[in-house]
């Protein structure tokens, strides 16, 4: 259920905060739940009504992460309402954030990345070259899947060592391309250009959909990775476009990269988001020492 106030809030988030369609959809669902679940609705509710709604989220079986997101949506809405003069108080001010367990990102080892690339390269023709380019580019640059698939062909025509990427909130950053990724892109561009029929306009996307009017979808890329994972002898549940971004960050930290540098390359606003990768890197290094160091072995 939406109200004029909720619509105004969502419009503000879209225009002033440059919120993505995915974020706006999530906020819309969260505020609709609050509007119907809070006695009297958002605009008329008092502290007790808001707290009762929030307490009921757990009783309904919602995960701590979902509870936290709904709390954030309601708190931001009430801050906006205060600023607009719609309310003189904030009934969400006493809502405590749910305790979230630390969720470590999935990653792949360097050897597993090599196996995935080998499986992609084993595919025939342009399909194999495209998948190799996708995996190499994602792993070399740490791009989000939306950023990767939205790349325009002009961005790579001159064989750049860095890409200028527009990420969340419209913020631009530099993303690196290593020699392996650049070679994979060159091979894909050659196959892509050769596939163009005479008189057919070229798609502006680096990885176009079959009709050329849109880019490859995240769902299609994920399916291609699943197939390559099976062929590489990997569990498909451990492989996804986002896992390639995790591998990029984890392997940089394992190699001694500065945390602030990794934060910049990933486009994280808060370094706390980046710090979680240090746990993955340390865990893997600890396991390596236990397995490889002679004094760490049992017996």
Coordinates of C-alpha atoms in Angstrom, one line a residue:
X1 CA 0.0 0.0 0.0
X2 CA 1.4 3.4 -1.0
X3 CA 0.5 6.9 0.1
X4 CA 1.4 10.4 -1.2
X5 CA 4.0 10.7 1.5
X6 CA 5.7 7.4 0.6
X7 CA 5.6 8.3 -3.1
X8 CA 7.3 11.7 -2.3
X9 CA 10.0 9.9 -0.2
X10 CA 10.7 7.4 -3.1
X11 CA 10.9 10.3 -5.5
X12 CA 13.4 12.0 -3.3
X13 CA 15.5 8.8 -3.0
X14 CA 15.5 8.5 -6.8
X15 CA 16.4 12.1 -7.6
X16 CA 18.5 13.3 -4.7
X17 CA 20.2 10.0 -3.6
X18 CA 20.3 8.4 -7.1
X19 CA 18.9 5.2 -5.6
X20 CA 18.9 2.3 -8.0
X21 CA 15.6 0.7 -9.2
X22 CA 16.4 -2.3 -7.1
X23 CA 16.8 -0.2 -3.9
X24 CA 13.6 1.8 -4.7
X25 CA 11.6 -1.4 -5.1
X26 CA 12.9 -2.8 -1.8
X27 CA 12.1 0.5 0.0
X28 CA 8.6 0.5 -1.6
X29 CA 7.9 -3.0 -0.3
X30 CA 9.3 -2.2 3.2
X31 CA 7.3 1.0 3.6
X32 CA 4.1 -0.7 2.2
X33 CA 4.5 -3.4 4.9
X34 CA 4.9 -0.7 7.6
X35 CA 2.0 1.3 6.3
X36 CA -0.4 -1.7 6.6
X37 CA 1.3 -3.3 9.7
X38 CA 1.6 -0.2 11.9
X39 CA -1.7 0.6 13.7
X40 CA -2.9 3.9 12.2
X41 CA -0.4 3.9 9.4
X42 CA 3.0 5.6 9.2
X43 CA 1.8 9.2 9.4
X44 CA -0.4 8.8 12.4
X45 CA 1.5 6.2 14.4
X46 CA 3.0 6.7 17.8
X47 CA 6.1 5.2 19.3
X48 CA 4.3 2.1 20.7
X49 CA 2.6 1.3 17.4
X50 CA 5.9 1.5 15.5
X51 CA 7.7 -0.6 18.1
X52 CA 4.9 -3.2 18.1
X53 CA 5.2 -3.5 14.3
X54 CA 8.9 -3.9 14.4
X55 CA 8.7 -6.6 17.2
X56 CA 6.3 -8.5 15.1
X57 CA 8.7 -8.8 12.2
X58 CA 10.7 -11.4 14.0
X59 CA 7.6 -13.3 15.1
X60 CA 6.6 -13.5 11.4
X61 CA 9.9 -15.3 10.7
X62 CA 11.7 -12.5 8.8
X63 CA 15.4 -12.8 8.8
X64 CA 17.6 -10.3 10.7
X65 CA 18.8 -8.9 7.5
X66 CA 15.2 -8.2 6.3
X67 CA 14.3 -6.7 9.7
X68 CA 17.4 -4.4 9.5
X69 CA 16.4 -3.2 6.1
X70 CA 12.8 -2.5 7.1
X71 CA 14.0 -0.6 10.1
X72 CA 16.4 1.5 7.9
X73 CA 13.6 2.2 5.5
X74 CA 11.2 3.4 8.2
X75 CA 13.8 5.4 10.0
X76 CA 14.8 7.2 6.8
X77 CA 11.1 7.8 5.9
X78 CA 10.6 9.5 9.3
X79 CA 13.7 11.7 8.9
X80 CA 12.3 12.8 5.6
X81 CA 8.9 13.4 7.2
X82 CA 10.5 15.6 9.9
X83 CA 12.4 17.6 7.3
X84 CA 9.2 18.1 5.3
X85 CA 7.3 19.3 8.4
X86 CA 4.8 16.5 8.1
X87 CA 5.6 15.3 11.6
X88 CA 7.0 16.9 14.7
X89 CA 8.5 13.7 16.1
X90 CA 10.2 10.5 15.1
X91 CA 8.4 7.4 16.4
X92 CA 11.1 5.1 15.1
X93 CA 13.9 6.6 17.2
X94 CA 14.0 3.8 19.8
X95 CA 14.1 0.9 17.3
X96 CA 17.2 -1.2 18.0
X97 CA 18.9 -2.8 15.1
X98 CA 18.7 -6.7 15.1
X99 CA 21.9 -8.5 15.7
X100 CA 23.4 -9.8 12.5
X101 CA 25.8 -12.7 12.3
X102 CA 28.9 -12.1 10.3
X103 CA 28.3 -13.5 6.8
X104 CA 31.6 -14.1 5.0
X105 CA 31.5 -13.7 1.3
X106 CA 32.0 -16.8 -0.9
X107 CA 35.2 -16.8 -2.9
X108 CA 37.2 -19.1 -5.2
X109 CA 40.9 -20.0 -5.0
X110 CA 43.3 -19.0 -7.8
X111 CA 43.3 -22.6 -9.0
X112 CA 39.5 -22.7 -9.1
X113 CA 39.5 -19.5 -11.2
X114 CA 41.9 -21.2 -13.6
X115 CA 39.7 -24.2 -13.9
X116 CA 36.7 -22.0 -14.6
X117 CA 38.5 -20.1 -17.3
X118 CA 39.7 -23.4 -18.9
X119 CA 36.1 -24.7 -19.0
X120 CA 35.0 -21.4 -20.6
X121 CA 37.8 -21.5 -23.1
X122 CA 36.9 -25.1 -24.1
X123 CA 33.6 -23.9 -25.6
X124 CA 33.4 -23.5 -29.3
X125 CA 33.7 -20.3 -31.2
X126 CA 32.4 -16.9 -30.1
X127 CA 30.4 -18.2 -27.1
X128 CA 33.6 -19.5 -25.5
X129 CA 35.5 -16.2 -26.2
X130 CA 32.7 -14.2 -24.8
X131 CA 32.5 -16.2 -21.6
X132 CA 36.3 -16.1 -21.1
X133 CA 36.2 -12.3 -21.6
X134 CA 33.3 -12.0 -19.0
X135 CA 35.1 -14.1 -16.4
X136 CA 38.5 -12.4 -17.0
X137 CA 37.0 -8.9 -16.9
X138 CA 35.0 -9.6 -13.7
X139 CA 38.0 -11.2 -11.9
X140 CA 40.5 -8.6 -13.1
X141 CA 38.4 -5.5 -12.3
X142 CA 36.1 -6.4 -9.4
X143 CA 33.1 -4.9 -11.2
X144 CA 29.6 -5.5 -10.0
X145 CA 27.6 -7.6 -12.4
X146 CA 25.5 -4.6 -13.3
X147 CA 28.6 -2.5 -14.1
X148 CA 30.2 -5.3 -16.1
X149 CA 27.2 -6.0 -18.3
X150 CA 26.5 -2.2 -18.8
X151 CA 29.9 -1.6 -20.4
X152 CA 29.8 0.0 -23.8
X153 CA 32.1 -1.3 -26.6
X154 CA 33.7 2.1 -27.0
X155 CA 35.1 1.8 -23.5
X156 CA 37.5 -1.0 -24.5
X157 CA 38.2 -0.3 -28.2
X158 CA 41.5 1.3 -27.5
X159 CA 42.8 -1.4 -25.2
X160 CA 42.8 0.6 -22.0
X161 CA 44.6 -0.5 -18.8
X162 CA 41.8 1.1 -16.7
X163 CA 38.1 1.5 -17.1
X164 CA 36.1 4.5 -15.9
X165 CA 33.0 2.9 -14.2
X166 CA 29.9 4.6 -12.9
X167 CA 28.8 2.7 -9.8
X168 CA 26.3 3.0 -7.1
X169 CA 24.9 6.5 -6.5
X170 CA 26.4 7.6 -9.9
X171 CA 29.9 7.7 -8.4
X172 CA 32.8 7.2 -10.9
X173 CA 35.9 5.1 -10.1
X174 CA 38.7 3.5 -12.0
X175 CA 38.7 -0.3 -12.5
X176 CA 41.9 -2.1 -13.5
X177 CA 42.4 -4.4 -16.4
X178 CA 45.4 -6.8 -16.4
X179 CA 47.1 -8.2 -19.5
X180 CA 45.1 -11.4 -19.4
X181 CA 41.8 -9.6 -19.3
X182 CA 42.9 -7.3 -22.1
X183 CA 43.9 -10.2 -24.4
X184 CA 40.5 -11.9 -23.7
X185 CA 38.7 -8.7 -24.6
X186 CA 40.6 -8.3 -27.8
X187 CA 39.8 -11.9 -28.8
X188 CA 36.1 -11.4 -28.0
X189 CA 36.0 -8.1 -30.0
X190 CA 37.4 -9.8 -33.0
X191 CA 34.8 -12.5 -32.9
X192 CA 32.1 -10.0 -32.1
X193 CA 33.0 -7.8 -35.1
X194 CA 33.3 -10.9 -37.4
X195 CA 29.7 -11.9 -36.5
X196 CA 28.2 -8.6 -37.7
X197 CA 26.2 -9.0 -40.9
X198 CA 26.8 -6.4 -43.6
X199 CA 24.5 -3.5 -43.3
X200 CA 23.6 -4.4 -39.7
X201 CA 24.2 -1.6 -37.1
X202 CA 26.6 -2.4 -34.4
X203 CA 25.3 -2.8 -30.9
X204 CA 26.7 -0.2 -28.4
X205 CA 27.0 -2.9 -25.7
X206 CA 30.2 -4.8 -25.2
X207 CA 28.2 -7.9 -24.4
X208 CA 25.0 -7.5 -26.3
X209 CA 21.9 -9.7 -26.1
X210 CA 21.1 -11.8 -29.2
X211 CA 19.0 -9.0 -30.7
X212 CA 21.7 -6.4 -30.0
X213 CA 19.2 -3.9 -28.6
X214 CA 20.0 -4.7 -24.9
X215 CA 23.0 -6.1 -23.1
X216 CA 23.4 -9.6 -21.8
X217 CA 21.2 -10.2 -18.7
X218 CA 22.7 -11.0 -15.2
X219 CA 20.5 -14.1 -15.2
X220 CA 22.0 -15.3 -18.5
X221 CA 25.5 -14.7 -17.3
X222 CA 24.8 -16.6 -14.1
X223 CA 23.5 -19.5 -16.1
X224 CA 26.6 -19.6 -18.3
X225 CA 28.8 -19.6 -15.1
X226 CA 26.8 -22.4 -13.7
X227 CA 27.4 -24.5 -16.8
X228 CA 31.1 -23.7 -16.8
X229 CA 31.4 -24.5 -13.1
X230 CA 29.9 -28.0 -13.7
X231 CA 32.3 -28.5 -16.6
X232 CA 35.2 -27.4 -14.4
X233 CA 34.2 -29.8 -11.6
X234 CA 33.1 -27.0 -9.3
X235 CA 30.0 -26.7 -7.2
X236 CA 27.7 -24.3 -9.1
X237 CA 26.4 -23.0 -5.8
X238 CA 29.9 -21.6 -5.1
X239 CA 30.1 -19.8 -8.4
X240 CA 28.3 -16.6 -9.5
X241 CA 29.1 -13.2 -11.1
X242 CA 29.4 -11.7 -7.6
X243 CA 31.7 -14.4 -6.4
X244 CA 34.2 -13.3 -9.1
X245 CA 34.1 -9.8 -7.5
X246 CA 34.8 -11.4 -4.1
X247 CA 37.7 -13.4 -5.5
X248 CA 39.2 -10.2 -6.9
X249 CA 39.1 -8.5 -3.5
X250 CA 40.2 -11.6 -1.5
X251 CA 43.2 -12.3 -3.8
X252 CA 44.3 -8.7 -3.7
X253 CA 44.4 -8.8 0.1
X254 CA 46.1 -12.1 0.1
X255 CA 48.8 -10.6 -2.1
X256 CA 49.4 -7.8 0.4
X257 CA 47.3 -5.0 -1.1
X258 CA 46.3 -2.1 1.2
X259 CA 42.8 -2.3 2.5
X260 CA 42.1 1.3 1.4
X261 CA 43.2 0.6 -2.1
X262 CA 40.8 -2.4 -2.3
X263 CA 38.0 -0.2 -0.9
X264 CA 38.6 2.3 -3.7
X265 CA 38.7 -0.4 -6.4
X266 CA 35.5 -2.0 -5.2
X267 CA 33.7 1.4 -4.9
X268 CA 32.8 0.9 -1.2
X269 CA 31.8 4.0 0.6
X270 CA 32.3 2.4 4.0
X271 CA 35.6 0.6 4.7
X272 CA 33.8 -1.7 7.1
X273 CA 32.2 -3.3 4.0
X274 CA 35.7 -4.0 2.6
X275 CA 37.1 -5.3 5.9
X276 CA 35.0 -8.5 5.8
X277 CA 37.3 -9.7 3.0
X278 CA 40.3 -9.6 5.4
X279 CA 38.6 -12.4 7.3
X280 CA 38.4 -14.5 4.2
X281 CA 42.0 -13.8 3.3
X282 CA 43.3 -14.6 6.8
X283 CA 41.2 -17.8 7.1
X284 CA 42.6 -19.0 3.8
X285 CA 46.2 -18.1 4.7
X286 CA 45.8 -19.9 8.1
X287 CA 44.5 -23.0 6.3
X288 CA 47.5 -22.9 4.0
X289 CA 50.0 -22.7 6.8
X290 CA 48.3 -25.6 8.6
X291 CA 48.4 -27.7 5.5
X292 CA 51.8 -26.8 4.1
X293 CA 54.1 -25.9 7.0
X294 CA 55.9 -29.0 8.3
X295 CA 55.7 -28.0 12.0
X296 CA 52.0 -27.4 11.7
X297 CA 51.2 -30.9 10.6
X298 CA 49.9 -33.5 13.0
X299 CA 52.5 -36.1 14.0

